[in-house]
Coordinates of C-alpha atoms in Angstrom, one line a residue:
M17 CA 6.5 -20.5 14.6
K18 CA 2.9 -19.5 14.7
K19 CA 0.3 -22.1 13.7
G20 CA -1.1 -19.8 11.1
W21 CA 2.4 -19.5 9.4
K22 CA 2.8 -23.3 9.4
I23 CA -0.5 -23.6 7.5
L24 CA 0.5 -20.8 5.2
L25 CA 3.9 -22.4 4.4
I26 CA 2.4 -25.8 3.8
S27 CA -0.1 -24.3 1.4
C28 CA 2.6 -22.3 -0.3
G29 CA 4.6 -25.5 -0.8
I30 CA 1.7 -27.2 -2.5
C31 CA 1.0 -24.1 -4.6
A32 CA 4.7 -24.0 -5.6
G33 CA 4.6 -27.6 -6.8
I34 CA 1.5 -26.9 -8.9
G35 CA 3.1 -23.7 -10.2
V36 CA 6.1 -25.6 -11.5
V37 CA 3.9 -28.0 -13.4
L38 CA 1.9 -25.2 -14.9
S39 CA 5.0 -23.2 -15.7
V40 CA 6.4 -26.1 -17.7
T41 CA 3.1 -26.6 -19.5
G42 CA 2.9 -22.9 -20.3
A43 CA 6.4 -22.8 -21.7
V44 CA 5.7 -25.7 -23.9
L45 CA 2.5 -24.0 -25.2
G46 CA 4.4 -20.8 -25.9
G47 CA 3.0 -18.7 -23.0
V48 CA 6.4 -17.4 -22.0
Q49 CA 6.9 -15.6 -25.2
D50 CA 3.6 -13.6 -24.6
L51 CA 4.9 -12.4 -21.2
R52 CA 8.2 -11.2 -22.8
E53 CA 6.2 -8.6 -24.7
Y54 CA 5.6 -6.7 -21.5
G55 CA 8.2 -4.4 -20.0
R56 CA 10.0 -4.8 -16.8
R57 CA 8.8 -3.4 -13.4
G58 CA 5.2 -4.2 -14.3
M59 CA 2.5 -6.5 -13.0
Q60 CA 0.7 -8.9 -15.4
Y61 CA -2.6 -10.7 -14.7
L62 CA -4.7 -12.9 -16.9
E63 CA -8.4 -12.1 -17.3
H64 CA -10.9 -13.2 -20.0
D65 CA -8.1 -15.0 -21.9
N66 CA -6.0 -11.8 -22.3
W67 CA -2.9 -10.5 -20.5
W68 CA -3.3 -7.1 -18.9
S69 CA -0.3 -5.1 -17.6
Q70 CA -0.1 -2.5 -14.8
K71 CA 3.2 -0.6 -14.9
Y72 CA 5.1 0.5 -11.8
L73 CA 6.5 4.0 -11.8
E74 CA 10.0 5.0 -10.7
L75 CA 10.2 7.6 -7.9
E76 CA 11.0 10.4 -10.3
E77 CA 8.0 9.5 -12.4
M78 CA 5.8 9.5 -9.3
D79 CA 6.9 12.9 -8.3
E80 CA 6.2 14.2 -11.9
E81 CA 2.8 12.6 -11.7
L82 CA 2.1 14.6 -8.5
D83 CA 3.4 18.0 -9.8
Y84 CA 0.2 18.7 -11.7
I85 CA -2.1 18.4 -8.7
D86 CA -1.3 21.9 -7.6
E87 CA -2.0 23.3 -11.0
E88 CA -5.4 24.8 -11.8
V89 CA -7.3 22.0 -13.4
S90 CA -11.0 21.1 -13.9
L91 CA -11.8 18.5 -11.2
E92 CA -14.9 16.4 -11.1
I93 CA -17.0 16.9 -7.9
T94 CA -19.9 14.6 -7.1
E95 CA -23.1 15.8 -5.4
D96 CA -22.0 13.8 -2.3
M97 CA -18.7 15.7 -2.2
A98 CA -20.3 19.1 -2.7
G99 CA -23.0 18.7 -0.1
L100 CA -21.0 16.9 2.6
D101 CA -20.1 18.6 5.9
L102 CA -16.4 17.8 6.5
E103 CA -16.1 19.9 9.6
G104 CA -15.0 18.0 12.7
I105 CA -13.8 14.9 10.9
S106 CA -11.2 13.1 13.0
E107 CA -10.7 9.9 11.0
L108 CA -10.4 8.9 7.4
D109 CA -11.3 5.4 6.1
I110 CA -10.7 4.5 2.5
E111 CA -11.4 1.1 0.8
L112 CA -11.0 1.0 -3.0
S113 CA -9.3 -0.8 -5.8
Y114 CA -8.0 -0.1 -9.4
V115 CA -7.9 3.6 -8.7
E116 CA -4.9 5.9 -8.5
L117 CA -5.2 7.4 -5.0
I118 CA -3.2 10.6 -4.3
M119 CA -3.1 11.9 -0.7
Q120 CA -1.3 15.1 0.2
R121 CA -1.0 17.4 3.2
S122 CA -3.6 20.1 3.2
D123 CA -3.0 23.8 4.0
S124 CA -6.4 24.0 5.6
N125 CA -8.0 22.2 8.6
K126 CA -10.5 20.4 6.4
I127 CA -10.4 17.3 4.2
E128 CA -10.7 18.2 0.5
V129 CA -11.8 15.4 -1.9
S130 CA -11.8 15.6 -5.7
T131 CA -11.4 13.3 -8.7
R132 CA -9.7 13.5 -12.1
N133 CA -10.3 11.6 -15.3
M134 CA -12.6 9.2 -13.6
D135 CA -15.1 7.2 -15.7
P136 CA -18.7 8.7 -15.2
Q137 CA -20.0 5.3 -14.0
L138 CA -17.3 4.9 -11.4
L139 CA -17.7 8.5 -10.3
E140 CA -21.4 7.8 -9.8
D141 CA -20.7 4.6 -7.9
L142 CA -18.0 6.2 -5.6
S143 CA -19.5 6.4 -2.1
I144 CA -18.4 9.2 0.2
Y145 CA -20.2 9.6 3.4
R146 CA -19.8 10.6 7.0
D147 CA -20.2 8.1 9.9
E148 CA -20.1 10.2 13.0
D149 CA -16.5 11.6 13.1
T150 CA -15.2 9.3 10.3
L151 CA -15.2 10.1 6.6
E152 CA -15.8 6.8 4.7
I153 CA -14.7 6.5 1.0
C154 CA -15.5 3.3 -0.8
A155 CA -16.9 1.6 -4.0
Q156 CA -20.5 0.4 -3.9
D157 CA -20.2 -2.1 -6.8
T158 CA -16.7 -3.7 -6.7
R159 CA -17.4 -5.7 -9.9
L160 CA -18.1 -2.4 -11.8
W161 CA -14.7 -1.1 -10.7
K162 CA -13.0 -4.3 -11.8
N163 CA -14.6 -4.3 -15.3
I164 CA -14.1 -0.6 -16.0
G165 CA -11.2 0.3 -13.8
K166 CA -8.8 -2.4 -14.8
N167 CA -7.7 -0.2 -17.7
N168 CA -7.9 3.2 -16.1
A169 CA -10.2 4.0 -13.1
G170 CA -9.0 7.6 -12.9
E171 CA -7.6 9.5 -9.9
L172 CA -9.0 10.2 -6.5
I173 CA -7.2 13.2 -4.9
I174 CA -7.4 13.9 -1.2
H175 CA -5.9 16.8 0.7
V176 CA -5.5 15.8 4.4
P177 CA -5.1 18.2 7.3
D178 CA -2.7 17.6 10.2
N179 CA -5.4 17.2 12.9
L180 CA -6.7 13.7 12.0
E181 CA -6.5 11.1 14.7
G182 CA -6.3 8.2 12.2
I183 CA -6.0 7.4 8.5
S184 CA -6.8 3.9 7.2
T185 CA -6.3 3.1 3.5
S186 CA -7.0 -0.3 1.9
L187 CA -6.2 -0.6 -1.8
G188 CA -6.7 -4.0 -3.5
T189 CA -4.9 -3.2 -6.7
G190 CA -4.0 0.2 -8.0
T191 CA -1.5 2.9 -6.9
L192 CA -1.3 4.9 -3.7
Y193 CA 0.8 8.1 -3.5
M194 CA 1.1 9.7 -0.1
R195 CA 3.1 12.9 0.7
D196 CA 3.9 14.7 4.0
I197 CA 0.9 13.3 5.9
R198 CA 0.7 14.0 9.7
T199 CA -1.6 11.8 11.8
G200 CA -2.0 9.9 15.0
E201 CA -2.4 6.4 13.5
L202 CA -1.6 5.4 9.9
D203 CA -2.9 2.1 8.6
I204 CA -1.9 1.0 5.0
S205 CA -3.1 -2.3 3.4
I206 CA -2.1 -3.2 -0.2
G207 CA -3.2 -6.3 -2.1
T208 CA -1.5 -6.5 -5.5
G209 CA -1.0 -2.8 -5.9
T210 CA 1.8 -0.4 -5.1
A211 CA 2.2 2.3 -2.5
D212 CA 4.7 5.1 -2.3
I213 CA 4.5 7.0 1.1
Q214 CA 7.0 9.7 1.7
G215 CA 7.6 12.3 4.4
F216 CA 5.0 11.0 6.8
E217 CA 4.9 11.5 10.6
A218 CA 2.6 9.3 12.7
G219 CA 2.3 8.0 16.2
E220 CA 1.5 4.4 15.3
V221 CA 2.0 2.8 11.8
S222 CA 0.7 -0.4 10.4
A223 CA 1.5 -1.6 6.9
S224 CA 0.6 -4.8 5.2
A225 CA 1.4 -6.1 1.6
G226 CA 0.0 -9.2 0.0
T227 CA 1.7 -9.6 -3.3
G228 CA 2.1 -5.9 -3.9
S229 CA 4.8 -3.4 -2.8
I230 CA 5.0 -0.7 -0.2
S231 CA 7.7 2.0 0.1
L232 CA 7.7 4.1 3.2
Q233 CA 9.9 7.0 4.3
G234 CA 9.2 9.0 7.5
S235 CA 8.9 9.1 11.2
V236 CA 7.2 6.8 13.7
N237 CA 6.7 8.1 17.2
S238 CA 5.5 4.9 18.9
D239 CA 4.9 1.5 17.3
L240 CA 5.5 0.1 13.8
D241 CA 3.8 -3.1 12.6
L242 CA 4.8 -4.5 9.2
E243 CA 3.2 -7.6 7.7
C244 CA 4.4 -9.0 4.3
G245 CA 3.0 -12.0 2.5
I246 CA 4.9 -12.6 -0.8
G247 CA 5.3 -8.9 -1.7
T248 CA 7.8 -6.3 -0.7
I249 CA 8.0 -3.6 2.1
E250 CA 10.7 -1.0 2.3
F251 CA 11.0 1.5 5.1
Q252 CA 13.4 4.3 5.6
D253 CA 13.3 5.6 9.1
I254 CA 14.6 9.1 9.9
G255 CA 16.2 7.9 13.1
K256 CA 18.6 5.1 14.1
M257 CA 18.3 1.4 14.5
T258 CA 18.5 1.4 18.3
D259 CA 15.4 3.6 18.6
Y260 CA 13.3 0.4 18.5
N261 CA 12.9 -2.9 20.2
Y262 CA 12.1 -5.7 17.7
S263 CA 9.9 -8.7 17.3
V264 CA 10.8 -10.5 14.1
S265 CA 9.0 -13.5 12.5
C266 CA 10.3 -14.8 9.2
G267 CA 9.0 -17.6 7.0
M268 CA 10.6 -18.4 3.7
G269 CA 11.3 -14.8 2.9
S270 CA 13.9 -12.4 4.2
I271 CA 14.0 -9.5 6.6
Q272 CA 16.8 -6.9 6.5
I273 CA 17.1 -4.5 9.5
G274 CA 20.0 -2.2 9.0
D275 CA 23.0 -4.5 8.6
D276 CA 21.2 -7.5 10.2
E277 CA 19.5 -10.1 8.0
F278 CA 16.9 -12.6 9.2
T279 CA 15.9 -15.6 7.1
K280 CA 14.0 -18.8 7.7
P281 CA 16.7 -20.5 9.9
A282 CA 16.5 -17.5 12.3
G283 CA 12.9 -18.2 13.0
N284 CA 11.4 -15.8 15.6
R285 CA 13.6 -13.2 17.2
N286 CA 13.1 -10.6 19.9
I287 CA 15.6 -7.8 20.3
D288 CA 15.5 -5.6 23.3
N289 CA 17.4 -2.3 22.9
H290 CA 15.6 -0.8 26.0
A291 CA 14.1 1.7 23.5
G292 CA 10.9 3.6 23.7
K293 CA 9.5 2.3 20.4
E294 CA 8.4 -1.1 19.2
M295 CA 8.8 -2.6 15.7
D296 CA 6.9 -5.9 14.9
I297 CA 7.7 -7.6 11.6
E298 CA 6.1 -10.7 10.1
C299 CA 7.2 -11.9 6.7
G300 CA 6.0 -15.0 4.8
M301 CA 7.7 -15.5 1.4
G302 CA 8.3 -11.8 0.7
T303 CA 11.0 -9.2 1.4
V304 CA 11.2 -6.6 4.2
N305 CA 14.0 -4.1 4.1
I306 CA 14.5 -1.5 6.9
V307 CA 17.1 1.3 6.6
F308 CA 17.9 4.1 9.0
A309 CA 19.0 7.6 8.1
K310 CA 21.2 7.9 11.2
G311 CA 22.6 4.3 11.1
E312 CA 22.7 2.1 14.2

C-alpha cells in the first residue's frame, strides 16, 4: 500500500472516532431531527449555524434541464466574452465552484460561452481570458462565489467543438453536465459536487472525486485514470472488460469492475489482459463501479 494511503487511512480512522462522538452528541441535542427535514439524494452542509441543502437530480431531470439550452433565450454576455478572440483555441481550462456548468458539443469549430440567471456580481467577477492557445475560465473572488452562489450561482453554458486537444474541468461544489464531447484529453475533478458526463469520446481520461459523485458514459481510446476519496465514481464503457489492463488500489472502499469486486483485503492488484488500453483505479473509502456495454 502506498505511504500516502496509509496516512490517509490512519487520519480517516481518527476522524471516524471523532465523528462517532459528535454524532452521539448531536443526536442527544436533537440535531438528527433537523436533518430528517431534508429530502433524500441531497447534500447538506452547515454554515453560519444553518443547514443548507443541494439536491441531486435524477438522469431524467438532468436531461430536462438541458432541453431548454437549445431554445431561443436571452443569455447574458460579459464584455470579456464579447471581445475575446476564440479562434485557434486548442485547450479549455475551467476552475469554478457553486455554479451549474453545462458543456455540450458545438456545431461550429469555435468555443461558445454564455451564462444564464447568474447574479450580476458573480457575472462581473467571472474571469474568461486567453493564455496562448488555452481558454481559461475561473472565479476571481472565491469568497464572493461562496457567499452568493451557495443558494444559486446561475448557469455557465459552454458549447465545445471537436477539435480541442484537451479539456480540464475542476468544480469544487456545484453541478457539471457534459454531453457528447469529443477531445484528446479529458480531465474532470469534483470536490463535493456532482458530475454527469454522457456520450463522450476521448483519448485519455482522468476523473477524481473527493466526497462528490461522478457518472461517466462513453469511450476511452487510450488510458483511463480514476481516483476516488470517499465519494462515488461510476463509469459505463461502450466496449468490453478485456479492452483494458488494470492497476487497482483499494483502501477501505470498494471497486467493482464488471463481475469482479475488489475490497480492502485484495490490496493492490495488477491485471494484464495484453490489451492496448490501461485503466488505473485508486479508491480510498468511496465506491468505484465500472460496467461494460459488451460484457467481458
